[in-house]
Amino acid sequence: MRTALVFLAWMAVVCAVAAWGQADPAALKPLRTAPVEKFAVNAGFRDWGPSTLAGTTILAGSPTGAGGLFAVDTVTGKLKWSHRPSFSTGTGSISTPPAVSGGTVIVPYAAAYPGAVVAVSLATGKELWRGPDPVQDAAVATYGDLAYILSKNGAFYALDLATGRERWKVVLNASRPGCASRPIVMDGTIYLTSSASAVAGDAKKPAGNYLLALDAKTGQERWRYRAEAPYVHQGVCLGQPVVTATTIYGSGESYLYAVERETGRDRWKAVEIRRTVEGRDRPVSVFGLVDAGSVLVGITMGHLIAFEKESGRTAWELAGQYTERAPSTAVAGRVLYFQGSPANQPAPAPRGTLYALDLDTRTILWSYSRKTAEANWSFGAVTPVDGGLWVDSYQALVKLQ
């Protein structure tokens, strides 16, 4: 298994869906036939982090601090530009997706300490401004004329998109570094998961990890949600939420929840997820949760599992040995992309394998693996595009079609 997975417990929270800024996955034309490698981009380092699509440009960098941000033409595979900042602790790494608004790219650089959020030109890669410092393992988003920065150190910033000046700041949890997810902005509300301090005088809002809804203009808290479920533990992060028009779905330590987007109230009671582990019935976690139409699909205990949106009950499972530490689950149309090995395969492949599953028939359409210098090199991020997808492989960002 790739050694770069040491950082992916954090990455699995903030970028379970690696394609920030892509079109509606349900509207994308899926890749239903065996893929052909159109081109591979090699920037001289081993690991590529999560990518962001912006028109005919794909933006990605290294999550291990080797390189900076790279802009690649999605039509030709040629490098458009690179941004290579320097920090007092070395070159910044990118382990969460950049965000794009108009002609500006917001880049969440992390360094040993501190990190920084940097704005660069989408056209040229020229640095425009640097945000507040320190920012630890930031996740970013944009909305209107604001750039949002959620730091693992418990602070949430709104910066002027044009200048980088601070508009407002909300301290969610000043006591300790904690969890944070990629913010999602919809209809003037920001949705995120984060560590949050207790609310004075409200026994129902102790310190812990919450799904939060904030006003996108002011940062004022609209509601917070903490599931009433077995095994809710303050130290366990919530997964990246799935936000739809009416409902927010997500996973916790060993449960699945669904809340009304407007109110934060339970749409249905949190469902505990349990499996037989070493001969005993135990609570288990689910990773890489994605929206797949009428169901949510994730990975638990190496199995692909689908949950009914209306109830949270298990709809179906696909046994196997699927990667959950860095789940590369993604959807295009009615096709699900994921990696691992099916149960009917006698042993794991000598290198990482990517699969495409027809969500209607639950049949495997194709599998893809790439010969690499290191065995068992899995794909850390999958970004669907119309009729194809981008994957990160050993030393290469690869376009398949």
Coordinates of C-alpha atoms in Angstrom, one line a residue:
M1 CA 0.0 0.0 0.0
R2 CA 1.3 3.4 -0.8
T3 CA 3.3 5.0 1.9
A4 CA 1.7 8.4 1.3
L5 CA -1.4 7.1 3.0
V6 CA 0.0 8.4 6.4
F7 CA -1.7 11.7 5.8
L8 CA -5.0 10.4 4.4
A9 CA -7.0 10.0 7.6
W10 CA -7.3 13.8 7.4
M11 CA -7.7 13.8 3.6
A12 CA -10.5 11.2 3.7
V13 CA -12.5 13.7 5.7
V14 CA -11.9 16.8 3.6
C15 CA -11.9 15.4 0.1
A16 CA -13.8 12.2 -0.1
V17 CA -15.1 13.6 -3.3
A18 CA -12.0 14.9 -5.0
A19 CA -13.5 16.8 -7.9
W20 CA -14.2 20.3 -6.4
G21 CA -16.0 22.4 -8.9
Q22 CA -17.0 19.8 -11.4
A23 CA -20.4 19.7 -13.1
D24 CA -23.3 17.8 -11.5
P25 CA -22.1 14.2 -11.4
A26 CA -25.5 12.9 -12.5
A27 CA -25.3 15.0 -15.7
L28 CA -21.9 13.7 -16.7
K29 CA -21.5 11.2 -19.5
P30 CA -19.9 8.1 -17.8
L31 CA -17.0 6.1 -19.1
R32 CA -18.7 2.7 -19.7
T33 CA -16.1 0.9 -21.8
A34 CA -12.5 -0.1 -20.9
P35 CA -10.5 3.1 -20.5
V36 CA -7.6 4.1 -22.7
E37 CA -4.9 6.3 -21.3
K38 CA -4.9 9.5 -23.3
F39 CA -2.0 11.2 -21.6
A40 CA -0.1 11.3 -18.3
V41 CA 1.3 14.5 -16.7
N42 CA 4.5 14.0 -14.7
A43 CA 5.7 17.0 -12.7
G44 CA 8.6 15.3 -11.1
F45 CA 7.1 14.1 -7.8
R46 CA 5.5 10.9 -6.7
D47 CA 2.1 11.9 -5.2
W48 CA -0.7 14.0 -6.7
G49 CA -3.4 15.4 -4.4
P50 CA -7.1 16.1 -5.1
S51 CA -7.9 18.0 -8.2
T52 CA -10.2 20.8 -9.2
L53 CA -11.8 21.4 -12.6
A54 CA -12.1 24.9 -14.0
G55 CA -13.3 24.8 -17.6
T56 CA -10.5 23.3 -19.7
T57 CA -8.0 23.4 -16.8
I58 CA -7.4 20.9 -14.1
L59 CA -5.6 22.1 -11.0
A60 CA -3.7 19.8 -8.7
G61 CA -0.6 19.6 -6.6
S62 CA 1.4 17.4 -4.3
P63 CA 0.1 16.5 -0.8
T64 CA 3.6 15.7 0.4
G65 CA 5.2 19.1 -0.1
A66 CA 6.9 18.4 -3.4
G67 CA 6.2 21.0 -6.1
G68 CA 3.3 23.4 -5.6
L69 CA 0.2 23.9 -7.7
F70 CA 0.0 22.8 -11.4
A71 CA -2.5 23.9 -14.0
V72 CA -2.9 21.3 -16.8
D73 CA -4.9 21.8 -20.1
T74 CA -7.5 19.0 -20.1
V75 CA -7.6 18.9 -23.9
T76 CA -3.9 18.6 -24.7
G77 CA -2.4 17.4 -21.4
K78 CA 0.1 20.3 -21.5
L79 CA 1.2 22.2 -18.5
K80 CA -0.2 25.7 -18.5
W81 CA 1.7 27.0 -15.5
S82 CA 2.9 26.1 -12.0
H83 CA 2.9 28.0 -8.7
R84 CA 5.8 27.1 -6.4
P85 CA 5.6 29.1 -3.2
S86 CA 8.2 29.0 -0.4
F87 CA 7.5 29.0 3.3
S88 CA 9.8 29.2 6.3
T89 CA 9.3 25.4 6.7
G90 CA 9.7 24.5 3.1
T91 CA 7.5 24.1 0.0
G92 CA 3.7 24.0 0.7
S93 CA 1.8 20.8 0.2
I94 CA -1.8 20.6 -1.1
S95 CA -4.0 17.9 0.5
T96 CA -7.4 19.5 0.0
P97 CA -8.9 20.7 -3.3
P98 CA -8.3 24.3 -4.5
A99 CA -11.5 26.4 -5.0
V100 CA -12.1 28.6 -8.1
S101 CA -14.2 31.7 -8.6
G102 CA -14.1 33.6 -11.9
G103 CA -10.4 34.1 -12.6
T104 CA -9.1 33.4 -9.1
V105 CA -7.9 30.2 -7.6
I106 CA -7.8 29.8 -3.8
V107 CA -5.0 27.4 -2.9
P108 CA -4.9 25.8 0.6
Y109 CA -1.2 25.3 1.2
A110 CA 0.0 23.3 4.2
A111 CA 3.5 23.4 5.5
A112 CA 5.1 21.8 8.5
Y113 CA 3.9 25.0 10.4
P114 CA 2.4 27.3 9.6
G115 CA 0.4 26.9 6.4
A116 CA -1.2 29.6 4.3
V117 CA -4.0 30.2 1.9
V118 CA -2.8 31.8 -1.4
A119 CA -4.8 33.3 -4.3
V120 CA -3.4 32.9 -7.8
S121 CA -4.6 33.9 -11.2
L122 CA -6.4 31.1 -13.1
A123 CA -5.0 32.4 -16.4
T124 CA -1.3 32.7 -15.4
G125 CA -0.7 31.3 -12.0
K126 CA 0.6 34.7 -10.7
E127 CA 0.2 35.1 -7.0
L128 CA -2.4 37.7 -6.1
W129 CA -2.4 37.6 -2.3
R130 CA -1.8 35.5 0.8
G131 CA -4.4 35.0 3.5
P132 CA -4.1 34.9 7.3
D133 CA -1.3 33.0 8.9
P134 CA -1.1 30.5 10.5
V135 CA -3.8 28.3 8.8
Q136 CA -3.5 24.6 9.7
D137 CA -4.6 22.1 7.1
A138 CA -7.2 24.4 5.6
A139 CA -10.2 23.5 3.5
V140 CA -11.5 26.3 1.2
A141 CA -14.6 27.4 -0.7
T142 CA -15.8 30.5 -2.5
Y143 CA -19.2 32.2 -2.8
G144 CA -19.9 35.6 -4.3
D145 CA -17.1 38.0 -3.5
L146 CA -15.8 35.9 -0.5
A147 CA -13.3 33.2 -0.1
Y148 CA -13.8 30.9 2.9
I149 CA -11.0 29.2 4.9
L150 CA -11.7 26.5 7.4
S151 CA -8.6 25.6 9.4
K152 CA -8.1 22.6 11.6
N153 CA -7.0 25.0 14.3
G154 CA -10.6 25.9 15.0
A155 CA -10.9 29.2 13.0
F156 CA -13.2 29.9 10.0
Y157 CA -12.4 33.0 7.9
A158 CA -14.2 34.9 5.2
L159 CA -11.8 36.9 3.1
D160 CA -12.4 39.4 0.3
L161 CA -11.9 37.4 -2.8
A162 CA -10.2 40.3 -4.6
T163 CA -7.8 41.5 -1.9
G164 CA -7.5 38.7 0.7
R165 CA -8.5 41.1 3.5
E166 CA -10.4 39.6 6.4
R167 CA -14.2 40.3 6.3
W168 CA -15.0 38.3 9.4
K169 CA -13.7 35.4 11.5
V170 CA -15.5 32.8 13.6
V171 CA -13.6 30.9 16.2
L172 CA -15.4 27.5 16.3
N173 CA -13.1 25.8 18.8
A174 CA -10.1 27.6 20.3
S175 CA -9.2 24.9 22.8
R176 CA -7.6 22.4 20.5
P177 CA -7.0 21.5 16.8
G178 CA -9.8 19.3 15.6
C179 CA -11.8 18.1 12.6
A180 CA -12.8 20.1 9.6
S181 CA -14.5 19.3 6.3
R182 CA -14.5 21.0 2.9
P183 CA -17.2 23.8 3.3
I184 CA -20.2 23.6 0.9
V185 CA -22.1 26.8 0.1
M186 CA -25.7 26.7 -1.1
D187 CA -28.4 29.4 -1.1
G188 CA -26.5 31.7 1.2
T189 CA -25.7 29.1 3.8
I190 CA -22.3 27.4 4.5
Y191 CA -22.4 23.7 5.6
L192 CA -19.4 22.2 7.2
T193 CA -18.3 19.7 9.8
S194 CA -15.9 20.9 12.5
S195 CA -14.9 20.7 16.1
A196 CA -17.0 23.3 18.0
S197 CA -16.9 24.7 21.5
A198 CA -19.8 24.2 23.9
V199 CA -22.5 26.8 23.9
A200 CA -22.8 28.5 27.3
G201 CA -26.1 27.7 29.0
D202 CA -27.1 25.1 26.5
A203 CA -26.6 21.6 27.8
K204 CA -27.7 20.1 24.5
K205 CA -24.6 21.7 22.8
P206 CA -21.5 20.4 24.5
A207 CA -18.1 20.6 22.9
G208 CA -17.6 18.1 20.1
N209 CA -17.7 17.5 16.4
Y210 CA -20.7 18.9 14.7
L211 CA -22.4 19.5 11.3
L212 CA -22.8 23.3 11.3
A213 CA -24.8 25.7 9.1
L214 CA -23.5 29.3 9.0
D215 CA -24.8 32.4 7.3
A216 CA -22.6 32.9 4.2
K217 CA -22.5 36.7 4.6
T218 CA -21.9 37.1 8.3
G219 CA -20.8 33.7 9.7
Q220 CA -23.6 33.7 12.2
E221 CA -24.5 30.2 13.2
R222 CA -27.9 29.1 11.9
W223 CA -27.9 25.6 13.5
R224 CA -25.7 22.8 14.6
Y225 CA -26.2 19.1 14.6
R226 CA -24.8 16.3 16.6
A227 CA -26.4 12.9 16.1
E228 CA -28.1 11.1 18.9
A229 CA -26.6 7.7 18.1
P230 CA -24.6 5.0 19.9
Y231 CA -20.9 5.4 20.0
V232 CA -20.9 9.2 19.4
H233 CA -17.5 10.2 20.6
Q234 CA -16.2 13.7 20.9
G235 CA -12.8 12.8 19.4
V236 CA -14.1 11.2 16.2
C237 CA -14.4 13.3 13.1
L238 CA -17.6 13.4 11.0
G239 CA -17.1 12.6 7.3
Q240 CA -17.5 14.9 4.4
P241 CA -21.2 15.6 4.1
V242 CA -23.3 15.1 1.0
V243 CA -25.5 18.1 0.4
T244 CA -28.7 17.9 -1.7
A245 CA -31.5 20.3 -2.4
T246 CA -33.4 19.4 0.7
T247 CA -31.2 17.0 2.8
I248 CA -27.7 16.7 4.2
Y249 CA -26.4 13.2 4.6
G250 CA -23.2 12.2 6.4
S251 CA -21.4 9.6 8.5
G252 CA -19.9 9.6 12.0
E253 CA -18.0 7.1 14.0
S254 CA -20.3 4.2 13.3
Y255 CA -23.6 5.7 12.0
L256 CA -25.3 7.4 9.1
Y257 CA -27.4 10.5 9.5
A258 CA -29.8 12.7 7.4
V259 CA -31.0 16.2 8.4
E260 CA -33.2 18.8 6.8
R261 CA -31.0 21.3 5.0
E262 CA -33.0 24.3 6.2
T263 CA -33.4 23.4 9.9
G264 CA -30.8 20.9 10.8
R265 CA -33.5 18.6 12.2
D266 CA -33.3 14.8 11.8
R267 CA -35.0 13.6 8.6
W268 CA -34.6 10.2 10.0
K269 CA -33.0 8.9 13.2
A270 CA -29.3 8.2 12.8
V271 CA -28.7 4.6 11.7
E272 CA -26.0 2.6 13.4
I273 CA -23.7 0.7 11.0
R274 CA -22.7 -2.8 12.3
R275 CA -20.7 -5.7 10.8
T276 CA -19.3 -9.0 11.9
V277 CA -15.6 -8.4 12.7
E278 CA -13.4 -11.3 13.9
G279 CA -16.6 -13.3 14.8
R280 CA -18.3 -10.5 16.7
D281 CA -21.0 -8.0 15.8
R282 CA -19.3 -4.6 16.1
P283 CA -20.0 -1.0 15.1
V284 CA -18.0 0.1 12.0
S285 CA -17.4 3.3 10.1
V286 CA -18.2 4.1 6.5
F287 CA -15.8 6.1 4.2
G288 CA -16.0 7.9 0.9
L289 CA -19.8 8.5 1.0
V290 CA -21.1 9.8 -2.4
D291 CA -24.5 10.6 -3.8
A292 CA -25.6 7.9 -6.3
G293 CA -29.2 8.9 -7.1
S294 CA -31.6 7.1 -4.8
V295 CA -28.8 5.7 -2.7
L296 CA -25.6 6.8 -0.9
V297 CA -22.6 4.6 -1.6
G298 CA -19.5 4.2 0.6
I299 CA -17.0 1.7 1.8
T300 CA -17.0 -0.1 5.1
M301 CA -14.8 -3.0 6.2
G302 CA -13.6 -3.3 2.6
H303 CA -17.1 -3.8 1.3
L304 CA -18.9 -1.4 -1.1
I305 CA -22.2 -0.6 0.6
A306 CA -25.3 1.4 -0.6
F307 CA -27.8 3.0 1.8
E308 CA -31.4 4.1 1.0
K309 CA -31.7 7.9 1.1
E310 CA -35.3 7.6 2.4
S311 CA -34.4 5.6 5.5
G312 CA -30.7 5.0 5.9
R313 CA -31.3 1.2 5.6
T314 CA -28.8 -0.9 3.6
A315 CA -29.9 -1.2 0.0
W316 CA -27.2 -3.6 -1.3
E317 CA -23.6 -4.6 -0.7
L318 CA -20.7 -5.7 -2.9
A319 CA -18.2 -7.8 -1.1
G320 CA -14.5 -7.3 -1.7
Q321 CA -11.3 -5.8 -0.6
Y322 CA -12.0 -2.1 -1.4
T323 CA -9.8 0.8 -0.3
E324 CA -11.3 2.7 2.6
R325 CA -8.3 4.7 4.0
A326 CA -8.2 6.9 0.9
P327 CA -11.5 6.1 -0.9
S328 CA -11.6 7.2 -4.5
T329 CA -15.3 6.8 -4.9
A330 CA -16.9 9.0 -7.5
V331 CA -20.0 9.1 -9.7
A332 CA -20.7 10.0 -13.3
G333 CA -24.3 9.4 -14.6
R334 CA -25.3 6.0 -13.4
V335 CA -21.7 4.7 -13.1
L336 CA -19.7 4.5 -9.8
Y337 CA -15.9 4.5 -9.9
F338 CA -14.0 3.0 -7.0
Q339 CA -10.8 1.0 -6.3
G340 CA -9.9 -2.3 -4.7
S341 CA -10.6 -5.9 -5.6
P342 CA -13.8 -7.9 -5.7
A343 CA -14.5 -10.9 -3.4
N344 CA -14.2 -13.3 -6.4
Q345 CA -10.7 -12.3 -7.1
P346 CA -8.4 -14.7 -5.2
A347 CA -5.8 -12.2 -4.2
P348 CA -5.2 -8.5 -4.4
A349 CA -3.8 -7.3 -7.7
P350 CA 0.0 -6.5 -7.7
R351 CA -1.0 -2.9 -8.1
G352 CA -4.0 -0.7 -7.4
T353 CA -7.1 -1.4 -9.5
L354 CA -9.9 1.0 -10.4
Y355 CA -13.3 -0.3 -11.2
A356 CA -16.5 1.0 -12.9
L357 CA -19.8 -0.3 -11.6
D358 CA -23.2 0.0 -13.4
L359 CA -25.4 1.3 -10.5
D360 CA -28.6 0.0 -12.1
T361 CA -27.4 -3.6 -12.7
R362 CA -24.6 -3.6 -10.1
T363 CA -22.3 -5.3 -12.7
I364 CA -18.6 -4.4 -13.1
L365 CA -18.2 -2.6 -16.5
W366 CA -14.4 -2.5 -16.5
S367 CA -11.2 -2.5 -14.4
Y368 CA -8.0 -0.5 -14.9
S369 CA -4.6 -0.7 -13.4
R370 CA -1.4 0.9 -14.3
K371 CA 2.1 -0.5 -14.0
T372 CA 4.2 1.5 -11.5
A373 CA 7.6 1.3 -10.0
E374 CA 6.1 0.6 -6.6
A375 CA 3.7 -2.4 -6.1
N376 CA 0.1 -1.9 -4.8
W377 CA 0.0 1.8 -5.8
S378 CA -3.6 2.8 -5.3
F379 CA -5.4 5.7 -7.0
G380 CA -5.8 8.5 -4.4
A381 CA -8.3 10.7 -6.3
V382 CA -10.7 10.3 -9.1
T383 CA -12.2 13.3 -11.0
P384 CA -14.9 12.4 -13.5
V385 CA -15.4 14.5 -16.7
D386 CA -17.7 14.0 -19.6
G387 CA -16.8 10.6 -21.2
G388 CA -13.7 10.1 -19.1
L389 CA -11.9 10.7 -15.8
W390 CA -8.7 11.9 -14.3
V391 CA -6.9 9.8 -11.8
D392 CA -3.7 10.3 -9.8
S393 CA -1.2 7.4 -10.2
Y394 CA 2.5 6.9 -9.3
Q395 CA 4.3 10.1 -10.4
A396 CA 1.5 10.9 -12.9
L397 CA -1.8 12.6 -13.2
V398 CA -3.6 10.5 -15.9
K399 CA -6.5 11.2 -18.2
L400 CA -8.6 8.2 -19.1
Q401 CA -11.2 8.1 -21.8

